[in-house]
Short mmCIF file of C-alpha atoms and ligand atoms in Angstrom, two decimals:
data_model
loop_
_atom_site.label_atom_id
_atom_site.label_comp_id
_atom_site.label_asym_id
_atom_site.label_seq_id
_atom_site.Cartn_x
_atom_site.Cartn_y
_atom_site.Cartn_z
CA UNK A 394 86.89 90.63 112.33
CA UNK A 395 85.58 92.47 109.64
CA UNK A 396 87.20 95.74 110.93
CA UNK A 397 90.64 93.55 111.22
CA UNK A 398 90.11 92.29 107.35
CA UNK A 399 89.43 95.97 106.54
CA UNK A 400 92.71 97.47 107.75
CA UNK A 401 94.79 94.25 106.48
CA UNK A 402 93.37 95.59 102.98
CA UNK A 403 94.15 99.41 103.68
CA UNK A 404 97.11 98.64 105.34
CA UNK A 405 97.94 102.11 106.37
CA UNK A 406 99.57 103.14 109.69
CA UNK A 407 96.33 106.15 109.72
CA UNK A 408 94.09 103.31 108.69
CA UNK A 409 95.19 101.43 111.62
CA UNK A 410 95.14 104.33 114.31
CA UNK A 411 91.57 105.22 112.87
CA UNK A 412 90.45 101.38 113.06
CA UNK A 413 92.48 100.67 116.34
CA UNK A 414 90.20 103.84 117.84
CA UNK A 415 86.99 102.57 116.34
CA UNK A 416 87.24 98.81 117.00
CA UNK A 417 88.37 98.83 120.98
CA UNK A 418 85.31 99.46 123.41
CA UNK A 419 84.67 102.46 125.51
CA UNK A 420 85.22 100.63 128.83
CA UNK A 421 88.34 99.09 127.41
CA UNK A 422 89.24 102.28 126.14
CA UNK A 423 89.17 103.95 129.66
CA UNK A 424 91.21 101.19 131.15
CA UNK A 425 93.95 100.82 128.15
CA UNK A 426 96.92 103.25 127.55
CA UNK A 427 96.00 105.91 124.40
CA UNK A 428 98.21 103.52 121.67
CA UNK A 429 100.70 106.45 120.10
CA UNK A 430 101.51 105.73 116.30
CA UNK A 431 104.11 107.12 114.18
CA UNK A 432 103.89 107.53 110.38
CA UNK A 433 107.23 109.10 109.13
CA UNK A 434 110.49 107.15 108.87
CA UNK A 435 112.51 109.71 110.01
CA UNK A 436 114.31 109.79 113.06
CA UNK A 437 113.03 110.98 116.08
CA UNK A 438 114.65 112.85 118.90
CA UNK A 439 115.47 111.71 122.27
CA UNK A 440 112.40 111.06 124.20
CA UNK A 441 113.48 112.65 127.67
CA UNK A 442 111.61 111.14 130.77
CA UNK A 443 109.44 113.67 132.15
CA UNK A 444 107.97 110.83 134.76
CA UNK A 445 109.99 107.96 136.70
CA UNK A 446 113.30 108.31 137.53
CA UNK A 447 115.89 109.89 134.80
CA UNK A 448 118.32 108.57 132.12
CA UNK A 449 120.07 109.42 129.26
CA UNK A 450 117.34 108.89 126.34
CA UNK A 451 118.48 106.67 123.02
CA UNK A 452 118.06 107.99 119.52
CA UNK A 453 116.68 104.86 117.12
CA UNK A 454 118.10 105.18 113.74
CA UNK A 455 114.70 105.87 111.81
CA UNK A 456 112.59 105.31 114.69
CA UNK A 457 111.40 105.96 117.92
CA UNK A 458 110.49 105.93 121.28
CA UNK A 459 106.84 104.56 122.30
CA UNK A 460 105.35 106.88 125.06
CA UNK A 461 104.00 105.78 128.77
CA UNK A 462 101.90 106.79 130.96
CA UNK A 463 102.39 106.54 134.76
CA UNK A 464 100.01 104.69 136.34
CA UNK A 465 99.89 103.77 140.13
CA UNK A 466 103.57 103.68 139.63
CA UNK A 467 103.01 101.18 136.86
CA UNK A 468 104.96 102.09 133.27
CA UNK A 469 101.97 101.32 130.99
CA UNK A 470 102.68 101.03 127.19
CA UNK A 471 100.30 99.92 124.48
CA UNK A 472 101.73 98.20 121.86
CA UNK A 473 99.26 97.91 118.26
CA UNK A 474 100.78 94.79 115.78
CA UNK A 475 99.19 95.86 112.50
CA UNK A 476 100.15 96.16 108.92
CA UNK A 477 101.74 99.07 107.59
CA UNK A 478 103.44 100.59 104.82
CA UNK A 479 107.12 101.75 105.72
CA UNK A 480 109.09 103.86 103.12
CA UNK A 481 112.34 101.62 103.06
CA UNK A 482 114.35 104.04 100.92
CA UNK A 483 112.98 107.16 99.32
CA UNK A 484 111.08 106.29 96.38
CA UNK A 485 110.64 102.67 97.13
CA UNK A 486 107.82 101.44 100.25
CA UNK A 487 107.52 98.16 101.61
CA UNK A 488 103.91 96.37 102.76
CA UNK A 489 104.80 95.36 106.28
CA UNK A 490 103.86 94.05 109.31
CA UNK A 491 104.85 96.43 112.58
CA UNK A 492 103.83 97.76 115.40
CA UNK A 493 101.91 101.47 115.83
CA UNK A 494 102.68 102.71 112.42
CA UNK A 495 105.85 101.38 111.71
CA UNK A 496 108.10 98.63 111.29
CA UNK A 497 110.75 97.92 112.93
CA UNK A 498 108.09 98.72 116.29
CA UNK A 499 108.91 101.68 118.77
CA UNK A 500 111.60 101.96 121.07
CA UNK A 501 110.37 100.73 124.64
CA UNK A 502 112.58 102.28 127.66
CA UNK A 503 112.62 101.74 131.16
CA UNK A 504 114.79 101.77 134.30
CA UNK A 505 116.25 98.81 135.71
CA UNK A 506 113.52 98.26 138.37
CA UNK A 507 110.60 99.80 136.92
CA UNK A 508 107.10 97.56 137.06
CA UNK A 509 106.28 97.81 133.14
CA UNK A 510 102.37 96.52 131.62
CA UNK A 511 102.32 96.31 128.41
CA UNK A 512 98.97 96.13 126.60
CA UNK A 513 99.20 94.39 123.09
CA UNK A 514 96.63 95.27 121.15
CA UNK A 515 96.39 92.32 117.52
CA UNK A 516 95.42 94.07 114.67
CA UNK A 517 96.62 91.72 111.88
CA UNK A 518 94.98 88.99 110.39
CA UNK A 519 96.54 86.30 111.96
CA UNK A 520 97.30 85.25 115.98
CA UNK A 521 100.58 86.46 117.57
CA UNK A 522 102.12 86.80 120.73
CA UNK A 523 105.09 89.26 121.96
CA UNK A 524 108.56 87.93 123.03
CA UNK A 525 110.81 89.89 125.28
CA UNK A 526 114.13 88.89 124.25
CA UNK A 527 117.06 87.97 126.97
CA UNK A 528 114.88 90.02 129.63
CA UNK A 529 114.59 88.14 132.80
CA UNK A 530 110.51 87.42 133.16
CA UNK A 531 108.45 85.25 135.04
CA UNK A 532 107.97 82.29 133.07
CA UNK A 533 104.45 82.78 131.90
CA UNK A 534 105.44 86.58 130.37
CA UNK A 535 107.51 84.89 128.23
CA UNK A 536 105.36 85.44 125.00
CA UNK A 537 106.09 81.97 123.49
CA UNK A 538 102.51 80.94 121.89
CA UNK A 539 101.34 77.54 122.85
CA UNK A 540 103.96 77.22 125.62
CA UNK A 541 103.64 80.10 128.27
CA UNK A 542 100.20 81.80 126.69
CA UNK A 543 97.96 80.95 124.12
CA UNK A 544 98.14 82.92 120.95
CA UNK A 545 96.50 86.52 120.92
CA UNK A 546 93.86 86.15 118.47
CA UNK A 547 92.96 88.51 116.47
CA UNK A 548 91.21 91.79 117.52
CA UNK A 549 92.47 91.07 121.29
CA UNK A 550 94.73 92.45 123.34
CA UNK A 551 96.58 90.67 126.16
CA UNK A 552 98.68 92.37 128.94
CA UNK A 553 102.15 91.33 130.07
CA UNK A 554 103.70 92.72 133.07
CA UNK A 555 106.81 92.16 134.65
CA UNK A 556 109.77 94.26 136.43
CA UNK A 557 112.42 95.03 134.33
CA UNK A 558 115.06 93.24 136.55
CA UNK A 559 118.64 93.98 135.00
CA UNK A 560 120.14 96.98 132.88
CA UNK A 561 120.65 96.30 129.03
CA UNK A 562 119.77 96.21 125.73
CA UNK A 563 116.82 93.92 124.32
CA UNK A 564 114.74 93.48 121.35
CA UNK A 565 111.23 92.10 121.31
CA UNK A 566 109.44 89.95 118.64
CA UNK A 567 106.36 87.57 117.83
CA UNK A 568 106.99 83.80 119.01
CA UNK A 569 103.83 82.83 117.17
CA UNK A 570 104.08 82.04 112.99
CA UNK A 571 107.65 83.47 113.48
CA UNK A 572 109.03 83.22 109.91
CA UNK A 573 106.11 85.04 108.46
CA UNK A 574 105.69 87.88 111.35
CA UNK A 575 109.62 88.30 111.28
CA UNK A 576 109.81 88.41 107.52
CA UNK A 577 107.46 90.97 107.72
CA UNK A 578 109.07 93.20 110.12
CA UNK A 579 107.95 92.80 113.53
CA UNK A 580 110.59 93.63 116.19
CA UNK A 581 111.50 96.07 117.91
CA UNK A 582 114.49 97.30 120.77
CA UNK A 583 114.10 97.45 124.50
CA UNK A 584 116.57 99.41 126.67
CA UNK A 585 116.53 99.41 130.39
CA UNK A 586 118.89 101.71 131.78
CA UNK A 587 120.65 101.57 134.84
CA UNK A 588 118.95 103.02 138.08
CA UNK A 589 122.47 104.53 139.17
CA UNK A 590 126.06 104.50 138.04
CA UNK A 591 127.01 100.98 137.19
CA UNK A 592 130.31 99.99 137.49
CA UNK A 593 130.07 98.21 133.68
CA UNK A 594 128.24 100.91 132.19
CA UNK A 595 129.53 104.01 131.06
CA UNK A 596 128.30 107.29 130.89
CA UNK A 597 128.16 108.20 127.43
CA UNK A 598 126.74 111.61 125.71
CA UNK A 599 124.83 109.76 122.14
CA UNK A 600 123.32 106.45 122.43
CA UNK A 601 122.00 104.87 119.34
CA UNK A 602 120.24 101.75 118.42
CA UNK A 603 119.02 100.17 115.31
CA UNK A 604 117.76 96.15 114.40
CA UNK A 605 119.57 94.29 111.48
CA UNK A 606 116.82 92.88 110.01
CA UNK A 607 116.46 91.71 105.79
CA UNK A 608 113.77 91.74 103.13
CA UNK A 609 112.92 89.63 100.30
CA UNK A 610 111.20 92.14 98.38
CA UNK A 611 110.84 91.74 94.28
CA UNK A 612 111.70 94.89 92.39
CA UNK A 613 108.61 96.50 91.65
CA UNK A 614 106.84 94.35 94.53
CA UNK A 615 105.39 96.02 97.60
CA UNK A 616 105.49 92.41 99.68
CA UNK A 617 107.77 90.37 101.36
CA UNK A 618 108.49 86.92 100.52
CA UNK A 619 107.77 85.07 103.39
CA UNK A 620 108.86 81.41 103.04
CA UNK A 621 112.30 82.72 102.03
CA UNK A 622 115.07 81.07 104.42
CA UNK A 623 118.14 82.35 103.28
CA UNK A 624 118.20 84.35 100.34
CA UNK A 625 116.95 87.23 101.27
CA UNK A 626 117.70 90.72 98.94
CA UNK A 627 117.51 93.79 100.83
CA UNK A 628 120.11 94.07 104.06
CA UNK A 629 118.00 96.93 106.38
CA UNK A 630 118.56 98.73 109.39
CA UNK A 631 115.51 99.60 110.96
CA UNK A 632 113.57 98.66 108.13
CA UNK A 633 115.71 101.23 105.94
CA UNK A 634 118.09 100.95 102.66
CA UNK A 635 120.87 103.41 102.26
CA UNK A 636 120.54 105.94 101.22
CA UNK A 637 117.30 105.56 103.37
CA UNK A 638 118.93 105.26 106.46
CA UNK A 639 120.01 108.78 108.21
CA UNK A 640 123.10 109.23 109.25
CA UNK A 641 124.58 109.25 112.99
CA UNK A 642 125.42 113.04 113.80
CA UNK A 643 128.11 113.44 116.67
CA UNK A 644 130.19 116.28 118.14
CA UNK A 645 133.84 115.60 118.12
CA UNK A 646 134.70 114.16 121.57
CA UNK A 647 131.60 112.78 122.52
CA UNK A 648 131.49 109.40 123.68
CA UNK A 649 129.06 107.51 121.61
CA UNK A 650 127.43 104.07 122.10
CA UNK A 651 126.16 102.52 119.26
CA UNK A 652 123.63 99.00 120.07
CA UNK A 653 122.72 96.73 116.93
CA UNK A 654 120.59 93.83 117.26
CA UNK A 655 120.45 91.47 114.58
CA UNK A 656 116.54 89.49 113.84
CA UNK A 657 118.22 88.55 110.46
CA UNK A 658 118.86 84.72 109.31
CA UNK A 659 122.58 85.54 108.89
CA UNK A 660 125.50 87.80 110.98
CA UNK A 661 126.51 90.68 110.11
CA UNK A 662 130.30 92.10 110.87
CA UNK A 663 129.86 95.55 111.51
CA UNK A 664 132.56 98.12 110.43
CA UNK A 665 133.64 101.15 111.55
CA UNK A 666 136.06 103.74 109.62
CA UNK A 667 138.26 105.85 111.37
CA UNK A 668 137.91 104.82 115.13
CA UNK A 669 138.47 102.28 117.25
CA UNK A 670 135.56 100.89 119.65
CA UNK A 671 135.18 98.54 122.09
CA UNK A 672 132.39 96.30 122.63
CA UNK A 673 130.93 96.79 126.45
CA UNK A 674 127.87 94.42 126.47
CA UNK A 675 125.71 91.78 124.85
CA UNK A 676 122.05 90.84 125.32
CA UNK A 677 123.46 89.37 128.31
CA UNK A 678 124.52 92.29 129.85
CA UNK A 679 127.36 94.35 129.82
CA UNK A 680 131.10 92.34 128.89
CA UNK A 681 133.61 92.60 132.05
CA UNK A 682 136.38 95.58 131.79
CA UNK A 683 139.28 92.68 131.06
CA UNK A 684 137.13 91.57 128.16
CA UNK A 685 137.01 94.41 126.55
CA UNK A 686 139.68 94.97 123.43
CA UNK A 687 139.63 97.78 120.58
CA UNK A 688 138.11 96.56 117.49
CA UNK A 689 136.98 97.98 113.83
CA UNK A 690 134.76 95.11 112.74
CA UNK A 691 132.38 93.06 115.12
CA UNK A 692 130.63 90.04 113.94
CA UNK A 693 126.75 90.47 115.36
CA UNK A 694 125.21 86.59 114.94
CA UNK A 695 122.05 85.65 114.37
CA UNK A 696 119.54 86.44 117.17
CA UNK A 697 122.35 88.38 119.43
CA UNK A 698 123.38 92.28 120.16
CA UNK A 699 126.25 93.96 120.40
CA UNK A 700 126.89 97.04 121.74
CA UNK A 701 129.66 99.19 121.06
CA UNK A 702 131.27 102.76 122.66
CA UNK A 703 134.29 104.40 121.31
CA UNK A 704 135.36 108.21 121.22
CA UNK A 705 134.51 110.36 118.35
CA UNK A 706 137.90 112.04 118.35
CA UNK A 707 138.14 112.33 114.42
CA UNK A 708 136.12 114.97 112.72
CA UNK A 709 134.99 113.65 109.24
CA UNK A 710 131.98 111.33 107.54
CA UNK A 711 132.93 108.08 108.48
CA UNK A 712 131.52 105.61 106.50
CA UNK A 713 129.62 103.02 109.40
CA UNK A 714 128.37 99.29 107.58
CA UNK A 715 128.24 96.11 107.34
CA UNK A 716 131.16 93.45 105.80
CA UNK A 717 129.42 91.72 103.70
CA UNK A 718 129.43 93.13 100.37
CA UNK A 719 126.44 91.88 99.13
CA UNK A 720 125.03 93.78 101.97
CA UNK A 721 125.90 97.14 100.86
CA UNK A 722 123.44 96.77 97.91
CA UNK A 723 120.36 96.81 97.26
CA UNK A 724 117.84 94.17 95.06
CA UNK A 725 119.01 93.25 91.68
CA UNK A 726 116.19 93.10 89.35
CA UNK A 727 117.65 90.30 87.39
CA UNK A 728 120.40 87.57 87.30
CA UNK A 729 123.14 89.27 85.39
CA UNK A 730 126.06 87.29 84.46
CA UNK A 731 129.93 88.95 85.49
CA UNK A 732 131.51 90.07 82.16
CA UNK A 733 134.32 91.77 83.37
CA UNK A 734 136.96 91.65 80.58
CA UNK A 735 134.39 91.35 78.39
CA UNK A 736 133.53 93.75 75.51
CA UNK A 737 130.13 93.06 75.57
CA UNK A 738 128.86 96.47 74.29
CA UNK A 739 127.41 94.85 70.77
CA UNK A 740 126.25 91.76 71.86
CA UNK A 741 123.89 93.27 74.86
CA UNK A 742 122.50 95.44 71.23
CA UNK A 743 121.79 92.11 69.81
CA UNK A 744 120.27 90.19 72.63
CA UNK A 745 118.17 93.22 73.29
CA UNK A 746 116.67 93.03 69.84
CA UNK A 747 115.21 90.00 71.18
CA UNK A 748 114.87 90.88 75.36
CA UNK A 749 114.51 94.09 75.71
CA UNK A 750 115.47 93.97 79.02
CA UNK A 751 118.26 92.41 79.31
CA UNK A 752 121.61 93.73 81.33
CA UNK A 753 124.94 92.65 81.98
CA UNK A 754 127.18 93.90 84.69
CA UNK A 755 129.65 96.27 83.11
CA UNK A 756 132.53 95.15 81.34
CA UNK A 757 135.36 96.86 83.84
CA UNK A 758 133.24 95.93 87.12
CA UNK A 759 130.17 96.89 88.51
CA UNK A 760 130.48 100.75 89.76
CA UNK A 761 129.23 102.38 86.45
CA UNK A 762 125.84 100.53 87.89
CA UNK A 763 125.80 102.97 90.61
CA UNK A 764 125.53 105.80 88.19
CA UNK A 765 123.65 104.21 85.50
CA UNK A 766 120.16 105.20 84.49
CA UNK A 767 118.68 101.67 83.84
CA UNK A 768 115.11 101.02 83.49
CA UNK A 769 113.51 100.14 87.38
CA UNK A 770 110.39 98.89 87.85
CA UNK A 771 108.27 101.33 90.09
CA UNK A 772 108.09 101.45 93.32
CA UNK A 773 112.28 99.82 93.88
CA UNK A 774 115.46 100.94 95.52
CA UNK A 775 118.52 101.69 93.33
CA UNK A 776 121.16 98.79 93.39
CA UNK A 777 123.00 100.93 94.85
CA UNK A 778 122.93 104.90 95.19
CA UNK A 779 123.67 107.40 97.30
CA UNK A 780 124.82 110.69 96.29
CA UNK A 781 128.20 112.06 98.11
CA UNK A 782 129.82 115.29 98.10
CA UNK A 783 131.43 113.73 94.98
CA UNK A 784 129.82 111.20 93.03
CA UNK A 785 127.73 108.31 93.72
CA UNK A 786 128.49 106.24 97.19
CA UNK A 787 127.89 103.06 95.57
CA UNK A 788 126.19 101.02 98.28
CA UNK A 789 122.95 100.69 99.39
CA UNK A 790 121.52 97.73 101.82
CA UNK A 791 123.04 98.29 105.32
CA UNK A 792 125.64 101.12 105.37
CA UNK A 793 125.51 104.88 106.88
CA UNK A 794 127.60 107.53 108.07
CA UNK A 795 129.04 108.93 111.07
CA UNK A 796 128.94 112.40 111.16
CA UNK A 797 131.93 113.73 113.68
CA UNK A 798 131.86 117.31 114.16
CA UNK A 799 133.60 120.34 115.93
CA UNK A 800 130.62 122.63 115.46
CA UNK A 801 127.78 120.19 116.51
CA UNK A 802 126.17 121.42 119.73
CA UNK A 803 125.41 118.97 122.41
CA UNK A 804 122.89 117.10 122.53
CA UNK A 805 122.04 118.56 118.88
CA UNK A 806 121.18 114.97 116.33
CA UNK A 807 120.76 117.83 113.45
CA UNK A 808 122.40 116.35 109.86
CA UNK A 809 125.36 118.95 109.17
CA UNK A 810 125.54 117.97 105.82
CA UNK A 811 128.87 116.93 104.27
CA UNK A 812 132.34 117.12 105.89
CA UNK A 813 134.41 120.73 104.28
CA UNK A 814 138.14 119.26 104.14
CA UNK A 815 140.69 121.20 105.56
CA UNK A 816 142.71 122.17 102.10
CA UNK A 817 145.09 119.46 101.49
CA UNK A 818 143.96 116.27 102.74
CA UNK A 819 141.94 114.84 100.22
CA UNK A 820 143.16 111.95 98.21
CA UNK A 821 144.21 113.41 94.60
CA UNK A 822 144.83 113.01 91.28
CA UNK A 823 148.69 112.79 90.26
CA UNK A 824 149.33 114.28 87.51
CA UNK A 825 153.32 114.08 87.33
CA UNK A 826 155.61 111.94 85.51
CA UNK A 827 154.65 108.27 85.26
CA UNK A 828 158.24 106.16 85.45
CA UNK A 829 157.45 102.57 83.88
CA UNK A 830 158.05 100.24 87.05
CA UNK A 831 161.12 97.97 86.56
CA UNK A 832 159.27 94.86 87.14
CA UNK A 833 157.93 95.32 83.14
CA UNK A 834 161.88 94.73 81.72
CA UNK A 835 161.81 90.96 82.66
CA UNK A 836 158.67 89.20 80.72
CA UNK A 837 156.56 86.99 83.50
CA UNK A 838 158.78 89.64 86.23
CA UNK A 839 159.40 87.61 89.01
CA UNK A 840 156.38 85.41 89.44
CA UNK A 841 157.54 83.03 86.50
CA UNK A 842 161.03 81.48 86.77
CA UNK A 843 163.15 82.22 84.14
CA UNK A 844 163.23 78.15 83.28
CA UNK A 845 159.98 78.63 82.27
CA UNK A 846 160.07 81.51 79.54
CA UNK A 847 160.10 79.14 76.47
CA UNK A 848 157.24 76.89 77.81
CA UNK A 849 154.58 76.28 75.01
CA UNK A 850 151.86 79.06 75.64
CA UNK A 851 149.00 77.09 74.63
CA UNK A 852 148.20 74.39 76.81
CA UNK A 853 146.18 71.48 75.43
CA UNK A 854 143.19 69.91 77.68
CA UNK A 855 142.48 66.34 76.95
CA UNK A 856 138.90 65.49 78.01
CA UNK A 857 137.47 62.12 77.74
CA UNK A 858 133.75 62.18 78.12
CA UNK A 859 132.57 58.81 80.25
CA UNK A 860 130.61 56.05 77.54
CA UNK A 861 132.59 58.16 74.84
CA UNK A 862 133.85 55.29 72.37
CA UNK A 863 137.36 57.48 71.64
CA UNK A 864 139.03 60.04 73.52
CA UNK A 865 138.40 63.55 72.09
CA UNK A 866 140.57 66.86 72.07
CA UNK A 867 138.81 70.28 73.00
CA UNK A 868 141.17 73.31 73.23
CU1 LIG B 734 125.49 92.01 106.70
#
């Protein structure tokens, strides 16, 4: 316990491998997978099978794929749920709950058919349990605390082990204290592959997967909020902001799956620029070839995944993000009122005589925000940032890029950097004459009829306030 209490304080993914190491018994040791633990955000590269039988490895936006050793022709994995600190956007790190190092937890893959043990070790200061998500498992693997196990304390590990019956994409979370241990970040994807060529599941040359998840994280605040239900201000993918979250590099013509699960308390429509894709499965397995239509946007619910494949026939950096607008920016350190068509610029002088902190969004919109140097409290994301090729991006929350090149190799997930335009065919300035459009000769043009041109232009409002004694005029 004391060991447990220690690392909740410390917090640290090295803090927990050290602890994890020192607090798990020799004997256990020699019978428990080496738990692997990764402490940089970035994303890793394919993990390519070098036992079992062989598939096409998945890249995980900011994340990656948890190691296994073979044993007895068993896929062993050791999972660690711990506390760590995961650096959401640069500049700006959350206190988190995850799994060896990071949150969201590792990639697990297997192949459809594979026996699979997975060792879960608790190293947080509360019980939990592990939920495989829309795999097919006998009933008692389940992971549901009080109802198919009892809850792993902490400092203990349990073992689940099951064969990964059918191909797909799944995520995994706690069914213990959910709405803490998901508001803290623990989840994490599960791919099994197909064993051979399925007749639903394409062949495809990049295959990438990232978890919707969201954050209720005060400005200057390292912690989550965790009895928020709904109002939740930072919109993450894999536990990243943008500009925090990397973009997905592709060579022109490759066929590219893209799987997004959503553990957030609201959907999520998911746009694409530039391309078409279709979606080819769900967490229920892969949609049936007259089901299939090309789409831009797909709306991922709550609790459900969506995967999508299209062909990266464009070259260009196409933008990739969610709908929402609200979920294209980051935290917003205070409740600013709109004042758009206001000219505000002498009155925010005067009320800042007296709050020194107060802000307003700008008077023509919000964009200048996106540029602005205001004051942040330490340790926060930019309301929304991002620097292009030229200017600010103006988003932040759940948006990156699609990087489509000519020149990428295969199999190569290297940033290229920005996309070089082929001369002429950029949107551009126009600098030529200006003719005054016709619709400015008729007053009102044509959404006022003509009847109406003389009607008084101040209309009076006649309230009458309930219990008042006489009615009274306000303009
Ligand atoms: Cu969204």
């Amino acid at each position: 316990m004391t060991t447990n209490r220690r690392n909740f304080l410390l917090g640290g993914a090295t803090a927990g491998a050290a602890v994890a190491a020192a607090s798990v018994s020799k004997v256990a040791l020699a019978a428990l997978p080496e738990p692997v633990f990764q402490t940089t955000p970035n994303t890793m590269p394919p993990l390519v099978p070098n036992t079992g039988r062989g598939y096409n490895p998945v890249v995980t936006l900011n994340g990656w794929t948890l190691p296994w050793r073979m044993n007895s022709g068993v896929k062993e994995f050791h999972l660690v749920a711990e506390p760590v600190v995961r650096e959401m956007a640069p500049g700006f790190k959350a206190h988190l709950w995850g799994y060896n190092g990071q949150s969201p937890g590792p990639t697990i893959e297997v192949v459809e058919g594979d026996r699979v043990r997975i060792f879960v070790t608790n190293k947080l200061p509360e019980h939990t349990s592990i939920h495989w998500h829309g795999q097919r498992v006998p009933n008692g693997m389940d992971g549901v605390a009080g109802l198919t196990q009892p809850a792993i304390k902490p400092g203990k590990t349990f073992v689940y082990e099951f064969v990964a019956r059918r191909p797909g994409t799944f995520m995994y979370h706690p069914h213990a204290d959910e709405m803490t241990q998901m508001a803290m970040g623990m989840m994490g994807f599960w791919i099994t592959h197909p064993k051979a060529r399925h007749p639903l599941i394409d062949e495809v040359d990049r295959d990438f997967v990232f978890l919707l998840n969201a954050y209720d994280i005060e400005p200057g605040a390292y912690t989550p909020k965790i009895m928020t239900m709904l109002d939740f201000n930072l919109w993450s993918w894999n536990s990243r902001v943008f500009p925090g979250i990397d973009s997905l590099n592709v060579r022109q013509g490759d066929k590219v799956r893209i799987r997004m699960g959503n553990l957030t308390m609201t959907n999520h429509p998911i746009h694409i620029h530039g391309h078409e894709f279709v979606v080819t499965g769900t967490d229920g397995g892969p949609t049936p070839r007259s089901a299939r239509w090309p789409e831009v946007t797909t709306d991922v619910a709550v609790g459900q995944m969506r995967q999508i494949d299209f062909i990266a026939d464009a070259e260009g950096d196409w933008a990739l993000h969610c709908h929402k607008s609200h979920h294209t920016m980051n935290a917003m350190g205070h409740e600013v009122p709109t004042m758009i068509g206001v000219e505000h610029h002498g009155v925010v002088q005067e009320i800042n005589k007296l709050i020194p902190d107060y802000m307003v969004m700008g008077d023509s919109g919000m964009a200048d925000m996106g540029e602005m140097e205001m004051p942040l409290p330490d340790n926060t994301a930019r309301m929304m940032g991002g620097e292009g090729p030229f200017g600010s991006v103006e988003m932040g929350g759940m948006f990156s890029v699609v990087k489509v090149r000519r020149d990428q190799a295969r199999g190569d997930y290297k940033d290229p950097g920005w996309y070089r335009h082929p001369p002429g065919t950029n949107a551009f300035e126009w600098t030529g004459a200006m003719p005054e459009p016709a619709r400015f000769a008729s007053e009102g043009g044509q959404s006022m009829p003509a009847s109406r041109r003389n009607a008084p232009k101040e209309i009076e409002v006649q309230i009458r306030k309930p219990g008042a004694g006489s009615a009274q005029h306000q303009h």
